[in-house]
Amino acid sequence: IVDRDPAVQEARLKLPVCGEEQVIMEAIRNNTVVIICGETGSGKTTQVPQFLYEAGWSHPDSDNPGLIGVTQPRRVATVSMAKRVGHELNLSEDEVSYQIRYDATVSDKTRIKFMTDGVLLRELSQDLLLTKYSVLIIDEAHERNLNTDILIGVVSRVLKLRAQLSREDREKIQPLRVVIMSATLRVTDFTENKTLFATPPPVINVNARQFPVNTHFNRRTPEDHLSEAFKKVCKIHQKLPHGGILVFLTGQNEITQLCRQLRKKYPSLPANASKKAVADEKDGEALESQTEKIQPGKEDLENEDIDLGENQVQEDFDLETDSEDDDDLGFEEDEMEQVDDAPLHVLPLYSMLPTEAQLRVFEPPPEGSRLCVIATNVAETSVTIPGVRYVVDSGKAKERQFDMNTGVQSFQIGWTSKAAADQRAGRAGRTGPGHCYRLYSSAVFDNEFERFTKPEIQRMPIEGVVLNMKSMHIDNVINFPFPTPPPRDSLSKAEKMLGYLGAVNTTTKQITAFGETMSLFPITPRFAKMLTVGQQHECLAYVIAIVSALSVGDPFIQDYHLDENRPGDEEDSEDDLDQQELSNFHNESAIDKQKRKLVRKKYYQTQVKHSSLDPKSDIIKLLNVVGAYEYAGGSSEFCNDSFLRPRAMEDIRKLRRQLTNMVAANFPGVNVCVDPKMAPPSALQLKVLRQVMMTGLIDCVAMRQDVVDTEGGKGQRFKNASNVPYKLMWSDDVAYIHPSSILYGQEPPPILVYTELFKSTRTWLKGCTTVESK
Ligand code: ADP
Ligand code: MG
């Protein structure tokens, strides 16, 4: 008995998936696992949970009283889809709820629960049978995220268990149903994997009306896809008939740049726009400014677009010289229109954008203007934008890369896959025939694009996942039914590291009591280790603050021009920095330059100020920052003055509360709270804190190369850490102290521990702490 708004009802009946409702429900009733494949935008995510709800699933008096669970790889999709389905069903947040890492609307009235797959994985370690749920929808399975893959593996076993138990006592436990939903058709990893599902599950294909899309390759592949995208959008807008434009770029930085360029060139509203429209536009743009960047290298069980901001993009686009005949738009002369200065409604779309700003892409553009959305690959499959007729595809994507041998993480922009490029093209054919402009040549597409994107499990550090699996008593991770098994090598490496940390018994491979405690915390095993050993000398409150900050990631706004390395530079004088600035900002006025210089000076002073407790540790610097932030009542002014990202600080605060509560609940007799007036640690406590940090960073040790070379001798003397190489413990690589470290400006210590290895132009050590010699 659903009371939908008539407009909602009308819109949903047009969705292709609604034509298959009978088939889908029949299949779910008759099979424990069902796979639904359908073009993006066909209505899978918003409608399938409603089919189940309407058929009585999750109703307390039905045969299947358990919740309808839906997992998503991305936080934003989790929240916005819960909102959308709640709206369509005309139900409250209590009933159609969501749960993400820091936030939840779940209540005891909840019937449909959207969650990130990370959240469900954590629930699994508490309740292996998933008894709360009667049906589980695993969405976006084609993305092949680490978490989704693990979930599918675990769930394939839960299914068997639940089936078996319910045969024994149907009263007590019902079987679980699982629906796997996917956009592209590569489902053979799921269907033909006998260790996963012994009988291949049925696959329901939802045939969406897909209009033909004309694909146009560039004749040449330009160096700079951003300025090429700008040119292409301008041409489309000026010459081609009405219809939305969707541009695929790699990240937040590029997107903001292009938005700015386009907004500068074209007005956003028609000349006769109402006052309200103007005000709305302003509000919308204000919302966008509340964005934030996630820092790299932090293990976060939820997948997000990550933008490093390390790539400074050229400011000036070269508009005039366009000699190549790449401006063939594939239209006849008489189809072309010539519009000058017509309004263009430019909207960004990426995961870190606030939800409200994201939802703007679903609204029709102002009367008389053309919609132009600049997006990351969120728009590839997670979100469908109405009215898109032209797609401009850079062909690039930013991916997290992980070097299994060195442990180094990096973010690299590379070609996407053929499957992804076809998905992107398909976005132009949802509402009518469309065109896709690929900013690369067909030769590049043929020869350099992989057929499919590599599953994330083959590119990721997995110790956190292995610990999680161990706590679910999956001891033999090597034989786990992964849809695509990770290299055995990396599995045994992760096991080994967990052995070092004392979380896993090195002979039985089973989780230790200590590891059990570690696995309770939703943070990476290293940091969990720090928490579990941090109970001496009343240090726990400090350890919690430290671990919260480390887990969220560096909260400082990165002065990222520092990131740019100057290979070949012998010296590292202030002058060089200026030179660097100059080349980046050749069109910047002298005044601006001076301003920047002052800002940078203040930036360093802030860093030094926060290091007064201990000038030799970035971690203690973080502790100081977290304490000071709380003392200042979490004010945004404090963040501004201290070059901190407010949202990161807010996340740290939330995690700190959460961990404090968890510690209080799990460590009997321990008395901790979040004290806004926390006193700084004593000298003794500082010493203990260092030891605690070491236990988590036991294998993150770097020694100065010259000290290694002289076999522990004194080594050379250095004024600061610039260009001083360090040798890593487990590899032959060298690394350098990152300029953001407080150790950078000092005499570099012979030995240090680091929290993060990061590779851009060279390998950097971040979050450093000096190891004092006895
Ligand atoms: P799929 O999961 O198959 O990709 P969805 O269920 O996400 O498809 O989307 C179905 C339709 O619902 C799409 O046309 C999409 O534009 C629309 N839609 C989704 N979310 C919203 C929203 N918040 N506001 C308006 N329309 C939406
Ligand atoms: Mg979907």
Short mmCIF file of C-alpha atoms and ligand atoms in Angstrom, two decimals, residues 38-46 72 77 81 139-140 142 181 183 381-384, ligand 2:
data_model
loop_
_atom_site.label_atom_id
_atom_site.label_comp_id
_atom_site.label_asym_id
_atom_site.label_seq_id
_atom_site.Cartn_x
_atom_site.Cartn_y
_atom_site.Cartn_z
CA GLY A 38 20.85 -2.96 -17.15
CA GLU A 39 22.03 0.18 -18.78
CA THR A 40 22.74 3.04 -16.43
CA GLY A 41 19.60 5.07 -15.89
CA SER A 42 17.25 2.16 -16.49
CA GLY A 43 16.01 2.42 -12.89
CA LYS A 44 17.79 -0.42 -11.10
CA THR A 45 18.89 1.44 -7.99
CA THR A 46 15.75 3.44 -7.44
CA GLN A 72 26.65 1.25 -2.75
CA ALA A 77 25.12 7.71 -4.01
CA MET A 81 19.55 7.26 -3.47
CA ASP A 139 24.68 -2.47 -6.42
CA GLU A 140 27.25 -1.28 -8.96
CA HIS A 142 30.57 -3.87 -12.28
CA MET A 181 23.14 -5.34 -9.91
CA ALA A 183 25.67 -1.82 -15.42
CA THR A 381 27.22 4.71 -13.97
CA SER A 382 26.23 5.94 -10.51
CA VAL A 383 24.20 8.95 -11.55
CA THR A 384 22.13 9.60 -14.66
MG MG B 2 22.30 2.64 -10.22
#
